[in-house]
Short mmCIF file of C-alpha atoms in Angstrom, two decimals:
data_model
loop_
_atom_site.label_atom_id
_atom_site.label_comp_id
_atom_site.label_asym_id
_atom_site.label_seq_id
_atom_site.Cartn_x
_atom_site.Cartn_y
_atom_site.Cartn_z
CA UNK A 314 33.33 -45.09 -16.30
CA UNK A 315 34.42 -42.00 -17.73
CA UNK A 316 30.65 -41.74 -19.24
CA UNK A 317 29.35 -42.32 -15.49
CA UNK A 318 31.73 -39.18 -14.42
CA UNK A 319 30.56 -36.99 -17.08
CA UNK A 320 26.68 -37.74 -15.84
CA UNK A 321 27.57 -36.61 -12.80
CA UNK A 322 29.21 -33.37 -14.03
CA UNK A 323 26.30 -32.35 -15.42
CA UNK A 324 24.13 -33.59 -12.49
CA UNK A 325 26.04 -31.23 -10.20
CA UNK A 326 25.71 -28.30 -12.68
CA UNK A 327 22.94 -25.53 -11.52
CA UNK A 328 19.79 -25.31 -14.15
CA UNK A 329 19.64 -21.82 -15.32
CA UNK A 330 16.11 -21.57 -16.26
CA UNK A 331 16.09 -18.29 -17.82
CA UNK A 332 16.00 -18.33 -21.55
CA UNK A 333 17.47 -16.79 -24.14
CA UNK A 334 15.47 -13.81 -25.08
CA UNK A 335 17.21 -12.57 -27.65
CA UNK A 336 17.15 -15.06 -30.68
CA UNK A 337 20.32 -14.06 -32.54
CA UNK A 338 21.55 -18.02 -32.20
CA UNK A 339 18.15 -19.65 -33.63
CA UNK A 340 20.01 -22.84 -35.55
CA UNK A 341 16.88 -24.40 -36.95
CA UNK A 342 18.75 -27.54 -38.39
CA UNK A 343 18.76 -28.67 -41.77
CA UNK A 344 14.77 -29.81 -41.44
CA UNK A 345 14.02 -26.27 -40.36
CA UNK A 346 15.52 -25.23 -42.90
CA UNK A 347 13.47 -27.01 -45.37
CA UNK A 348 10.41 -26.51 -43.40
CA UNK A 349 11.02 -23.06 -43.94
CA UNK A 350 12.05 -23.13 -47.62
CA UNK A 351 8.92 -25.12 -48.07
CA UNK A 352 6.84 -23.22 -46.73
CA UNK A 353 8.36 -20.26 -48.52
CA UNK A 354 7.14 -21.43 -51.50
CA UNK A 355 3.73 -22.76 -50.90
CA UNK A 356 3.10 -19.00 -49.97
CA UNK A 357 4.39 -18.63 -53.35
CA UNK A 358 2.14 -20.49 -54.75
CA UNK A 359 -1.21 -19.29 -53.23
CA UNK A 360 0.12 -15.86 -52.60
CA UNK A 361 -3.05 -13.68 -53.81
CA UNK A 362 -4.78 -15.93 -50.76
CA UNK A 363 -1.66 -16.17 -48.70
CA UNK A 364 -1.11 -12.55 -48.39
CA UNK A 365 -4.17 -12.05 -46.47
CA UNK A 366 -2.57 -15.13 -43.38
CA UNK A 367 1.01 -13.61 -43.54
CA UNK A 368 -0.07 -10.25 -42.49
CA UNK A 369 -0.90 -9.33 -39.14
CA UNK A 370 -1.35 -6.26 -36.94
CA UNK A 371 -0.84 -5.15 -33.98
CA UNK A 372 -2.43 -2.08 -31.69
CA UNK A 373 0.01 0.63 -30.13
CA UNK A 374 0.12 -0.95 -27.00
CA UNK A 375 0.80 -4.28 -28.14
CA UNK A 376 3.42 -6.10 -29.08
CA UNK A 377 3.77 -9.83 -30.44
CA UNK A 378 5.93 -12.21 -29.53
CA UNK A 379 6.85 -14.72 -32.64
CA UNK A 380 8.13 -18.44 -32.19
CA UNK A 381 9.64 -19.93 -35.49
CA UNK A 382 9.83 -23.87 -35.30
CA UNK A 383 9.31 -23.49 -31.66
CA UNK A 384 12.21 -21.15 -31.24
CA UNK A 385 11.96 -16.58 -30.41
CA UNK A 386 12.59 -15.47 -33.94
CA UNK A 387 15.26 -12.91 -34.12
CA UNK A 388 14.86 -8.91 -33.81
CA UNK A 389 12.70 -9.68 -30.41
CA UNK A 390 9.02 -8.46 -29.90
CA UNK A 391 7.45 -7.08 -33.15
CA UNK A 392 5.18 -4.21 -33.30
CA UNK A 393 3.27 -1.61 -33.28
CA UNK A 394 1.54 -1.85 -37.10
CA UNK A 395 2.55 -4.35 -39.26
CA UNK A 396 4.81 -7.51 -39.10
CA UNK A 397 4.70 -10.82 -41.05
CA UNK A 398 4.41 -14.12 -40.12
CA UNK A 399 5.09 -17.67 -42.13
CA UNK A 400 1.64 -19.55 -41.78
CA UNK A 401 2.98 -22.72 -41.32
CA UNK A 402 6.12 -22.40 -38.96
CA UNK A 403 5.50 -19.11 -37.36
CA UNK A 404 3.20 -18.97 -34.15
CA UNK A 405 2.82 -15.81 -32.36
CA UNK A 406 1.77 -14.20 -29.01
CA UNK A 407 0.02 -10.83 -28.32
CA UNK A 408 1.24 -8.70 -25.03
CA UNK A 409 -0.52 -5.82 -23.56
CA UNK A 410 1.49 -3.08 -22.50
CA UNK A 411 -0.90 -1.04 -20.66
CA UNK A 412 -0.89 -0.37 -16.53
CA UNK A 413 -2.73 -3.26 -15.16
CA UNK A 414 -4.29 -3.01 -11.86
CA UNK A 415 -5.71 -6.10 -9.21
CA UNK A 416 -6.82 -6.55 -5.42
CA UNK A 417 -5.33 -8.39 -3.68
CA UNK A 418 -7.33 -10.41 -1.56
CA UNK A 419 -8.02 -9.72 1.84
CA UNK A 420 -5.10 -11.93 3.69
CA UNK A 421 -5.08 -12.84 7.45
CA UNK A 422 -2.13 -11.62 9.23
CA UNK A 423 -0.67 -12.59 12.40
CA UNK A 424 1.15 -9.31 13.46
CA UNK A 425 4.60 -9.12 15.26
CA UNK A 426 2.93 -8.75 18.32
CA UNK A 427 0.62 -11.19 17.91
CA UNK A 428 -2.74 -9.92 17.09
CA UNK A 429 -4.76 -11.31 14.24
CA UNK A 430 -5.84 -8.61 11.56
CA UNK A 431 -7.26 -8.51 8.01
CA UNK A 432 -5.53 -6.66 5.09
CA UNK A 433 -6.17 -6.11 1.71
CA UNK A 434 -4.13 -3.99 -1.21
CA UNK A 435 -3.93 -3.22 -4.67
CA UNK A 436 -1.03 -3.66 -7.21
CA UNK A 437 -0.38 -1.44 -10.53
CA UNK A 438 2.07 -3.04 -12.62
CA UNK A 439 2.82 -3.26 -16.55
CA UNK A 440 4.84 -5.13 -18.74
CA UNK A 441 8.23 -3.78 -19.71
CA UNK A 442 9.37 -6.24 -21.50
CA UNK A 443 6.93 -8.35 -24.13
CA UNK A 444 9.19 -11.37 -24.70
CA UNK A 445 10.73 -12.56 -21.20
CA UNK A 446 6.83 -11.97 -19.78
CA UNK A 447 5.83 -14.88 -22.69
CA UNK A 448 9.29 -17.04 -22.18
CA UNK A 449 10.26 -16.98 -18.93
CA UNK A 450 6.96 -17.66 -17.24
CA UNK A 451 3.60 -19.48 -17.87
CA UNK A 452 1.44 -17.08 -16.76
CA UNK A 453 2.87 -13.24 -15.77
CA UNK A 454 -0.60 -12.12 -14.29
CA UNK A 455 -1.25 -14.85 -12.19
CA UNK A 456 2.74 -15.48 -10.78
CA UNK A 457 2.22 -11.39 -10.33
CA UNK A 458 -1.09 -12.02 -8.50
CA UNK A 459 0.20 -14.96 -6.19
CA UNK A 460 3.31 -12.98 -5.33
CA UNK A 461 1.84 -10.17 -4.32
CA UNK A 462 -0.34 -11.86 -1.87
CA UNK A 463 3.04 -13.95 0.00
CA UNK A 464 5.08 -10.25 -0.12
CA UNK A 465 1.93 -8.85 1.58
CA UNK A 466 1.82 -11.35 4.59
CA UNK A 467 5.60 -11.54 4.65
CA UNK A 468 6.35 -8.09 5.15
CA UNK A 469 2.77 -7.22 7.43
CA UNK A 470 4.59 -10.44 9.49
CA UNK A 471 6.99 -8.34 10.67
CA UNK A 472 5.46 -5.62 11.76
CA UNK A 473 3.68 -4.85 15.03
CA UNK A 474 0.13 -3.70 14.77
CA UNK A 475 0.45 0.19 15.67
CA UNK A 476 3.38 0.39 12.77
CA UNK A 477 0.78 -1.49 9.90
CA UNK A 478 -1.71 1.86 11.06
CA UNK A 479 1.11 4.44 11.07
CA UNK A 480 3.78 3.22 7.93
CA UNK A 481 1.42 2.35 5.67
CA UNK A 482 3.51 4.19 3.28
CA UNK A 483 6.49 2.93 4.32
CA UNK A 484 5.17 -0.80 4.11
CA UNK A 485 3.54 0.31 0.71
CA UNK A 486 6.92 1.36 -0.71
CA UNK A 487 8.71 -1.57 0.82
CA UNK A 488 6.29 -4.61 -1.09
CA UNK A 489 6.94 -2.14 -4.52
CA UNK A 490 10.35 -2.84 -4.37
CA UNK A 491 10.37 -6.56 -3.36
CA UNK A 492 7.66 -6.94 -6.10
CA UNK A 493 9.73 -4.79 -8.63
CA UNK A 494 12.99 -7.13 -7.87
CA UNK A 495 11.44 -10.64 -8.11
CA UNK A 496 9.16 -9.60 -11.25
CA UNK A 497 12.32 -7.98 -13.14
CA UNK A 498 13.30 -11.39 -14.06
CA UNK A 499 9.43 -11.83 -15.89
CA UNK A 500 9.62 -8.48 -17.49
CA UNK A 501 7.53 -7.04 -15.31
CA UNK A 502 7.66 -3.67 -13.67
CA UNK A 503 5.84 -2.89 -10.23
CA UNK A 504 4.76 0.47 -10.53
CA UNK A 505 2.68 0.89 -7.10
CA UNK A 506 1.28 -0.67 -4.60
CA UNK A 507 -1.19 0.69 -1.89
CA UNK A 508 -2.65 -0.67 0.95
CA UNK A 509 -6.58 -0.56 0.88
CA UNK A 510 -8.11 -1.25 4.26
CA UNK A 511 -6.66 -2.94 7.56
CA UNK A 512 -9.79 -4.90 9.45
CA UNK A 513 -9.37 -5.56 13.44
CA UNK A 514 -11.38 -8.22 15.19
CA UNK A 515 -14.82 -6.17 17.03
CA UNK A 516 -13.32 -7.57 20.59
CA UNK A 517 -10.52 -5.70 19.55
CA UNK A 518 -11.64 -2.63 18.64
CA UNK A 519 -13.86 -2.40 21.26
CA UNK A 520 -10.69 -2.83 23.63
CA UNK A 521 -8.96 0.54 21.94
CA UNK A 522 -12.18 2.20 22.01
CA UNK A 523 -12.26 1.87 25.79
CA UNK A 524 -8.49 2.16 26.28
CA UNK A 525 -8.93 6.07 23.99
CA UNK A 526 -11.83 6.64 25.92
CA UNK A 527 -9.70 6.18 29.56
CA UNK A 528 -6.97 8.08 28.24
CA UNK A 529 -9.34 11.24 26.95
CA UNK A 530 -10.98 10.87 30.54
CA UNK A 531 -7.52 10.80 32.77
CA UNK A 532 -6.52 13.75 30.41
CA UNK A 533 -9.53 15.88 31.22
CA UNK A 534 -8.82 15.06 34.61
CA UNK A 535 -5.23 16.04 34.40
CA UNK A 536 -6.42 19.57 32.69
CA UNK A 537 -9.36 20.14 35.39
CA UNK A 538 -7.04 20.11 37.88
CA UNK A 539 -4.21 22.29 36.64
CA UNK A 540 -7.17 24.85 35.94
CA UNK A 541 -7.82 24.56 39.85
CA UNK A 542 -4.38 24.92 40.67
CA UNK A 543 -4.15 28.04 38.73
CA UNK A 544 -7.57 29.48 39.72
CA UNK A 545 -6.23 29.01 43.32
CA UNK A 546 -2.92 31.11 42.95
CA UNK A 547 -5.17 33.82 41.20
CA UNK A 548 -6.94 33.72 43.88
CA UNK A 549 -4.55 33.90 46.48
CA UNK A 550 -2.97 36.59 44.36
CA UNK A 551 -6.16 38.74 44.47
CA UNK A 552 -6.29 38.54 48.27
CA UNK A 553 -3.18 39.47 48.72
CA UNK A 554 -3.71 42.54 47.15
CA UNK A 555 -7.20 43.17 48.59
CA UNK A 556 -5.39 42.80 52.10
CA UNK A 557 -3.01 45.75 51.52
CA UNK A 558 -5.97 48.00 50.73
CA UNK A 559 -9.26 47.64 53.23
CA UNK A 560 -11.17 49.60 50.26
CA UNK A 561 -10.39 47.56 47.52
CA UNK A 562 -12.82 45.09 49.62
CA UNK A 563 -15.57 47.74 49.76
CA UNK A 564 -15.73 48.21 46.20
CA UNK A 565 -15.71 44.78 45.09
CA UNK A 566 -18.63 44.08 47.60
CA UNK A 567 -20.78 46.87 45.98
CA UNK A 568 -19.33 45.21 42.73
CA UNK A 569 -21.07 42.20 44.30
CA UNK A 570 -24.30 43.56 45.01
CA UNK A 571 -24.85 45.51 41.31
CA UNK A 572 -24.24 42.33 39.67
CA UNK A 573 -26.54 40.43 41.48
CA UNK A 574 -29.28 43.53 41.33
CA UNK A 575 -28.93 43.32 37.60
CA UNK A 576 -30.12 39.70 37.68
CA UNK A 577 -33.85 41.49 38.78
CA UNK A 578 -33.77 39.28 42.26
CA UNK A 579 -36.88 39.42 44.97
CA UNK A 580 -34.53 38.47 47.56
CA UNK A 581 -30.95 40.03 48.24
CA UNK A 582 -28.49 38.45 50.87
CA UNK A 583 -26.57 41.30 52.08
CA UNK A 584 -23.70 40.42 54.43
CA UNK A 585 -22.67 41.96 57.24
CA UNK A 586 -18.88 42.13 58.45
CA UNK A 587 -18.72 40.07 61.38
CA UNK A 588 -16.59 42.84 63.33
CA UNK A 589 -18.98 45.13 62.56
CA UNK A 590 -21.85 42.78 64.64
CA UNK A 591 -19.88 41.92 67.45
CA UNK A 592 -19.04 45.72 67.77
CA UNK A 593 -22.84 46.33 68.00
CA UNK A 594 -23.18 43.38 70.98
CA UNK A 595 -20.46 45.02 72.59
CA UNK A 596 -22.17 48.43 72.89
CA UNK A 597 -25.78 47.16 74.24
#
């Protein structure tokens, strides 16, 4: 019975399955022990040849991740130059530290307010920390890869389609972050990502172009006819005045007639005041 509790004790118990990075409580057990103190001396034995398989090296921007009898030998991540290894215990891992960069593919989004686009981006990231990116998941790349492309349609999801082509920064800096926090555990770090190109269906672009088109036409309208509103109070401005002086009228009429002279005309309309005829009629 007591047995039976005890199961379910540890049944109930959450799995922590982040592992211990650090080494410093390796207990290889008495047959680790031996392995080791066997192999020890075989590399004793044959060490002019043995020398050359104990030896390894690693590049500047590596580092190498060493398992002894299956477990993260002490000290952590070894490199760059030099480091040993035990031929027939040791097994080790290379990790490049340099900026890596991938597209993401292009995903299809349905937007907040329900139109269907196409979005693609690309993700910089590097690896910060050599031995959680070998022991606390399979494959850091392609969980990297496969998260960015969720985070991309989760946080696009949320957005309505005018704020994916105006925030692009904002969404940009938003994914690095999310990224940044769920890779942290991997020993990853997110260093940027940017959004490439956002594709709308043709029927839908075609519906915007005709929608900036109406809106350039009703504005050209709208400035047309506050020029004719204006023109208009000049112009009743400028009659006003010519109405308080009978020879500012004269003058702009022989104004009139040099302007059109200048224009080397065969035929000249020249206008008569109409009090001027009917004063005429009057007299005959």
């Amino acid at each position: 019975m007591q047995k039976e509790t005890n199961n379910r004790e540890r049944g109930n118990q959450p799995y922590n399955n982040q592992i211990n990075t650090s080494g410093d409580d390796a207990d290889y057990g008495c047959c680790g022990i031996c392995l080791l103190i066997l192999s020890g001396f075989i590399i004793l034995l044959t060490f002019p040849v043995a020398i050359c398989m104990c030896v390894k090296v690693v590049q500047e921007y590596e580092r190498a991740v060493i398992f002894r009898l299956g477990r993260l030998s002490k000290g952590g991540a070894k490199g760059p130059g030099i480091f040993f290894v035990i031929p027939c215990t040791d097994e080790y891992r290379k990790v490049d530290l340099r900026t890596v960069s991938f597209d993401v593919p292009p995903q299809e989004i349905l937007t907040k307010d329900s139109v269907t686009i196409s979005v693609d981006a690309v993700v910089y990231y590097r690896v910060q920390d050599a031995t959680m990116s070998i022991a606390n998941v399979e494959n850091a790349d392609g969980a990297t890869r496969l998260l960015a492309q969720t985070t991309l349609r989760n946080m696009l999801g949320t957005k309505s389609l005018s704020e994916v082509l105006t925030d692009r920064e904002e969404i940009s800096a938003g994914m690095q972050a999310t990224l940044d926090i769920a890779t942290d555990p991997w020993g990853i770090k997110v260093e940027r990502v940017e959004i490439k190109d956002v594709r709308l269906p043709v029927q839908l672009q075609r519906a915007m172009a005709a929608e900036a088109e109406a809106a350039r036409d009703a504005r050209a309208k709208v400035i047309a006819a506050e020029g004719e509103m204006n023109a208009s109070r000049k112009l009743k401005e400028a009659a006003d005045v010519m109405s308080e002086s009978p020879n500012s009228m004269q003058l702009r009429y022989l104004q009139t007639l040099t302007a059109i002279s200048a224009e080397k005309n065969s035929t000249i309309i020249f206008p008569l005041p109409i009090d001027m005829v009917t004063s005429l009629m009057t007299k005959k």
